[in-house]
PDB file of C-alpha atoms in Angstrom:
ATOM      1  CA  MET A   1       0.049  -0.250  -0.100  1.00  0.00           C
ATOM      2  CA  THR A   2       1.013   3.556  -0.706  1.00  0.00           C
ATOM      3  CA  GLN A   3       0.805   6.694   1.605  1.00  0.00           C
ATOM      4  CA  GLN A   4      -1.446   9.149  -0.031  1.00  0.00           C
ATOM      5  CA  THR A   5       0.572  12.851   0.614  1.00  0.00           C
ATOM      6  CA  HIS A   6      -1.561  15.835   0.631  1.00  0.00           C
ATOM      7  CA  PRO A   7      -0.272  19.189  -0.787  1.00  0.00           C
ATOM      8  CA  ALA A   8      -0.107  22.319   2.319  1.00  0.00           C
ATOM      9  CA  GLY A   9      -3.903  23.543   1.864  1.00  0.00           C
ATOM     10  CA  ALA A  10      -4.810  20.665   0.582  1.00  0.00           C
ATOM     11  CA  ARG A  11      -7.939  18.942   2.186  1.00  0.00           C
ATOM     12  CA  PRO A  12      -8.374  14.832   2.098  1.00  0.00           C
ATOM     13  CA  SER A  13     -11.070  13.165   0.284  1.00  0.00           C
ATOM     14  CA  THR A  14     -14.220  12.852   2.523  1.00  0.00           C
ATOM     15  CA  THR A  15     -14.705   9.037   1.508  1.00  0.00           C
ATOM     16  CA  GLY A  16     -14.035   7.901   4.571  1.00  0.00           C
ATOM     17  CA  THR A  17     -16.340   7.284   6.820  1.00  0.00           C
ATOM     18  CA  ASN A  18     -17.753  10.741   7.642  1.00  0.00           C
ATOM     19  CA  SER A  19     -18.848  12.928   4.294  1.00  0.00           C
ATOM     20  CA  GLY A  20     -19.300  16.058   4.615  1.00  0.00           C
ATOM     21  CA  TRP A  21     -23.254  15.570   4.922  1.00  0.00           C
ATOM     22  CA  VAL A  22     -22.833  13.295   7.956  1.00  0.00           C
ATOM     23  CA  ALA A  23     -20.656  16.535   9.488  1.00  0.00           C
ATOM     24  CA  GLY A  24     -22.846  18.921   8.600  1.00  0.00           C
ATOM     25  CA  GLY A  25     -25.995  16.401   9.414  1.00  0.00           C
ATOM     26  CA  VAL A  26     -24.288  16.223  13.415  1.00  0.00           C
ATOM     27  CA  ALA A  27     -24.158  19.910  13.702  1.00  0.00           C
ATOM     28  CA  PHE A  28     -27.670  20.295  11.977  1.00  0.00           C
ATOM     29  CA  ALA A  29     -29.069  17.658  14.461  1.00  0.00           C
ATOM     30  CA  GLY A  30     -27.774  19.461  17.488  1.00  0.00           C
ATOM     31  CA  VAL A  31     -29.324  22.292  16.267  1.00  0.00           C
ATOM     32  CA  LEU A  32     -32.610  20.563  15.735  1.00  0.00           C
ATOM     33  CA  MET A  33     -32.736  18.953  18.870  1.00  0.00           C
ATOM     34  CA  VAL A  34     -32.226  22.187  20.796  1.00  0.00           C
ATOM     35  CA  CYS A  35     -35.031  23.989  19.160  1.00  0.00           C
ATOM     36  CA  ASN A  36     -37.044  20.381  19.495  1.00  0.00           C
ATOM     37  CA  GLY A  37     -36.044  20.424  23.136  1.00  0.00           C
ATOM     38  CA  VAL A  38     -37.102  24.500  23.489  1.00  0.00           C
ATOM     39  CA  LEU A  39     -40.550  23.669  21.696  1.00  0.00           C
ATOM     40  CA  ALA A  40     -41.329  20.679  24.101  1.00  0.00           C
ATOM     41  CA  ILE A  41     -40.641  22.548  27.302  1.00  0.00           C
ATOM     42  CA  LEU A  42     -43.574  24.769  25.704  1.00  0.00           C
ATOM     43  CA  GLN A  43     -45.777  21.861  25.199  1.00  0.00           C
ATOM     44  CA  GLY A  44     -45.094  20.327  28.103  1.00  0.00           C
ATOM     45  CA  ILE A  45     -45.892  23.872  29.842  1.00  0.00           C
ATOM     46  CA  ALA A  46     -48.892  24.750  27.842  1.00  0.00           C
ATOM     47  CA  ALA A  47     -50.395  21.165  28.718  1.00  0.00           C
ATOM     48  CA  ILE A  48     -49.694  21.475  32.731  1.00  0.00           C
ATOM     49  CA  ALA A  49     -50.722  24.571  33.016  1.00  0.00           C
ATOM     50  CA  THR A  50     -54.504  24.121  30.881  1.00  0.00           C
ATOM     51  CA  ASP A  51     -56.141  21.381  29.565  1.00  0.00           C
ATOM     52  CA  GLU A  52     -58.092  23.536  27.109  1.00  0.00           C
ATOM     53  CA  VAL A  53     -54.576  23.474  24.602  1.00  0.00           C
ATOM     54  CA  TYR A  54     -55.228  19.934  23.415  1.00  0.00           C
ATOM     55  CA  ASP A  55     -58.726  18.504  22.327  1.00  0.00           C
ATOM     56  CA  ASN A  56     -60.062  14.940  24.577  1.00  0.00           C
ATOM     57  CA  VAL A  57     -59.888  12.199  22.369  1.00  0.00           C
ATOM     58  CA  GLY A  58     -62.253  10.158  24.799  1.00  0.00           C
ATOM     59  CA  SER A  59     -61.079   6.560  25.199  1.00  0.00           C
ATOM     60  CA  TYR A  60     -57.538   5.972  24.122  1.00  0.00           C
ATOM     61  CA  VAL A  61     -55.508   2.745  24.665  1.00  0.00           C
ATOM     62  CA  TYR A  62     -52.664   4.734  26.416  1.00  0.00           C
ATOM     63  CA  ARG A  63     -54.508   7.518  27.737  1.00  0.00           C
ATOM     64  CA  ILE A  64     -52.450   9.564  29.886  1.00  0.00           C
ATOM     65  CA  ASN A  65     -54.396  12.703  31.263  1.00  0.00           C
ATOM     66  CA  LEU A  66     -53.023  15.920  29.775  1.00  0.00           C
ATOM     67  CA  THR A  67     -51.361  16.858  33.021  1.00  0.00           C
ATOM     68  CA  GLY A  68     -49.126  13.671  32.745  1.00  0.00           C
ATOM     69  CA  TRP A  69     -48.427  14.661  29.125  1.00  0.00           C
ATOM     70  CA  GLY A  70     -47.342  17.963  29.984  1.00  0.00           C
ATOM     71  CA  TRP A  71     -44.500  16.268  33.010  1.00  0.00           C
ATOM     72  CA  ILE A  72     -43.218  13.977  30.207  1.00  0.00           C
ATOM     73  CA  HIS A  73     -42.742  16.663  27.446  1.00  0.00           C
ATOM     74  CA  LEU A  74     -41.469  19.211  29.663  1.00  0.00           C
ATOM     75  CA  ILE A  75     -38.845  16.662  31.540  1.00  0.00           C
ATOM     76  CA  ILE A  76     -37.777  15.037  27.802  1.00  0.00           C
ATOM     77  CA  GLY A  77     -37.245  18.829  26.527  1.00  0.00           C
ATOM     78  CA  VAL A  78     -35.050  19.362  29.358  1.00  0.00           C
ATOM     79  CA  ALA A  79     -32.999  16.536  28.404  1.00  0.00           C
ATOM     80  CA  VAL A  80     -33.122  16.810  24.919  1.00  0.00           C
ATOM     81  CA  LEU A  81     -32.048  20.602  25.086  1.00  0.00           C
ATOM     82  CA  LEU A  82     -29.495  19.581  27.063  1.00  0.00           C
ATOM     83  CA  ALA A  83     -28.040  16.438  24.650  1.00  0.00           C
ATOM     84  CA  GLY A  84     -28.592  18.714  21.867  1.00  0.00           C
ATOM     85  CA  ALA A  85     -26.215  21.717  23.757  1.00  0.00           C
ATOM     86  CA  GLY A  86     -23.880  18.902  23.941  1.00  0.00           C
ATOM     87  CA  VAL A  87     -23.758  17.916  20.439  1.00  0.00           C
ATOM     88  CA  LEU A  88     -22.971  21.139  19.594  1.00  0.00           C
ATOM     89  CA  ARG A  89     -19.860  21.204  21.806  1.00  0.00           C
ATOM     90  CA  GLY A  90     -19.035  17.983  20.285  1.00  0.00           C
ATOM     91  CA  ALA A  91     -19.339  15.837  23.560  1.00  0.00           C
ATOM     92  CA  SER A  92     -18.899  12.265  22.885  1.00  0.00           C
ATOM     93  CA  TRP A  93     -21.505  11.362  25.485  1.00  0.00           C
ATOM     94  CA  ALA A  94     -24.074  13.596  23.911  1.00  0.00           C
ATOM     95  CA  ARG A  95     -24.239  11.664  20.844  1.00  0.00           C
ATOM     96  CA  TYR A  96     -24.863   8.448  22.426  1.00  0.00           C
ATOM     97  CA  VAL A  97     -27.505  10.134  24.578  1.00  0.00           C
ATOM     98  CA  GLY A  98     -29.314  12.174  21.958  1.00  0.00           C
ATOM     99  CA  ILE A  99     -29.561   9.077  20.390  1.00  0.00           C
ATOM    100  CA  LEU A 100     -31.276   7.875  23.359  1.00  0.00           C
ATOM    101  CA  LEU A 101     -33.830  10.653  23.915  1.00  0.00           C
ATOM    102  CA  ALA A 102     -34.581  10.898  20.116  1.00  0.00           C
ATOM    103  CA  ALA A 103     -35.581   7.221  20.409  1.00  0.00           C
ATOM    104  CA  VAL A 104     -37.445   8.010  23.726  1.00  0.00           C
ATOM    105  CA  SER A 105     -39.203  10.880  22.183  1.00  0.00           C
ATOM    106  CA  LEU A 106     -40.257   8.999  18.954  1.00  0.00           C
ATOM    107  CA  VAL A 107     -41.667   6.278  20.618  1.00  0.00           C
ATOM    108  CA  PHE A 108     -43.869   9.486  23.040  1.00  0.00           C
ATOM    109  CA  GLN A 109     -44.663  11.369  20.208  1.00  0.00           C
ATOM    110  CA  PHE A 110     -46.152   8.588  18.733  1.00  0.00           C
ATOM    111  CA  LEU A 111     -48.233   7.941  21.898  1.00  0.00           C
ATOM    112  CA  PHE A 112     -49.369  11.480  21.881  1.00  0.00           C
ATOM    113  CA  LEU A 113     -50.884  11.307  18.177  1.00  0.00           C
ATOM    114  CA  PRO A 114     -54.466  11.718  19.247  1.00  0.00           C
ATOM    115  CA  TYR A 115     -53.632  15.061  20.788  1.00  0.00           C
ATOM    116  CA  SER A 116     -51.787  16.667  18.391  1.00  0.00           C
ATOM    117  CA  PRO A 117     -51.434  14.227  15.158  1.00  0.00           C
ATOM    118  CA  VAL A 118     -49.323  16.829  12.840  1.00  0.00           C
ATOM    119  CA  TRP A 119     -46.971  17.847  14.921  1.00  0.00           C
ATOM    120  CA  SER A 120     -46.567  14.255  16.391  1.00  0.00           C
ATOM    121  CA  VAL A 121     -45.686  13.335  12.971  1.00  0.00           C
ATOM    122  CA  ILE A 122     -43.287  16.341  12.200  1.00  0.00           C
ATOM    123  CA  VAL A 123     -41.245  15.483  15.402  1.00  0.00           C
ATOM    124  CA  ILE A 124     -41.008  11.992  14.348  1.00  0.00           C
ATOM    125  CA  ALA A 125     -39.409  13.077  11.650  1.00  0.00           C
ATOM    126  CA  ILE A 126     -37.268  15.471  13.166  1.00  0.00           C
ATOM    127  CA  ASP A 127     -35.933  12.386  15.564  1.00  0.00           C
ATOM    128  CA  LEU A 128     -35.537  10.086  12.952  1.00  0.00           C
ATOM    129  CA  PHE A 129     -33.091  12.429  11.288  1.00  0.00           C
ATOM    130  CA  VAL A 130     -31.446  12.845  14.416  1.00  0.00           C
ATOM    131  CA  ILE A 131     -31.173   9.540  15.004  1.00  0.00           C
ATOM    132  CA  TRP A 132     -29.560   8.762  11.583  1.00  0.00           C
ATOM    133  CA  ALA A 133     -27.150  11.530  11.744  1.00  0.00           C
ATOM    134  CA  LEU A 134     -25.874  10.864  15.408  1.00  0.00           C
ATOM    135  CA  ALA A 135     -25.239   7.612  14.503  1.00  0.00           C
ATOM    136  CA  SER A 136     -23.764   8.110  11.022  1.00  0.00           C
ATOM    137  CA  TYR A 137     -21.376  10.074  12.504  1.00  0.00           C
ATOM    138  CA  HIS A 138     -18.157   8.337  13.723  1.00  0.00           C
ATOM    139  CA  PRO A 139     -15.472  11.018  15.277  1.00  0.00           C
ATOM    140  CA  GLN A 140     -11.926  10.140  14.012  1.00  0.00           C
ATOM    141  CA  HIS A 141      -8.836  10.634  15.864  1.00  0.00           C
ATOM    142  CA  HIS A 142      -6.756  12.815  12.893  1.00  0.00           C
ATOM    143  CA  THR A 143      -2.702  11.566  12.991  1.00  0.00           C
ATOM    144  CA  HIS A 144      -0.690  13.535  10.525  1.00  0.00           C
ATOM    145  CA  THR A 145       2.551  11.918   9.074  1.00  0.00           C
ATOM    146  CA  THR A 146       5.109  13.929   7.021  1.00  0.00           C
TER     147      THR A 146
END
């Protein structure tokens, strides 16, 4: 095998495990997590403060009262916000926590579908992107040889 050398200032190809799309996707996922966390906090506060924000769905297998849903959204929102800030700072723990929290958020948004169907589907799609972006990124230790 021959070792490739790059002229000064030239960038190596991104055909390795991380493309520019994946690295950019991680940054975008971090921003989405921060925004999603803030919105989940607001969603939780609205559900805790008054039961008039969301429709009453009647009989539903996974029925939790709206105050309970409010606390769930509030807690998940705070956790997602903190993990998103960690992702933006480049903390490796935040990627793993972010994947876990996005999966938990996805499940709870599915269960929340009858209360807010359009928003729940949007958040599920965001959670899927966050999971993909954080799972696809593999930080490498760059060693320079001359």
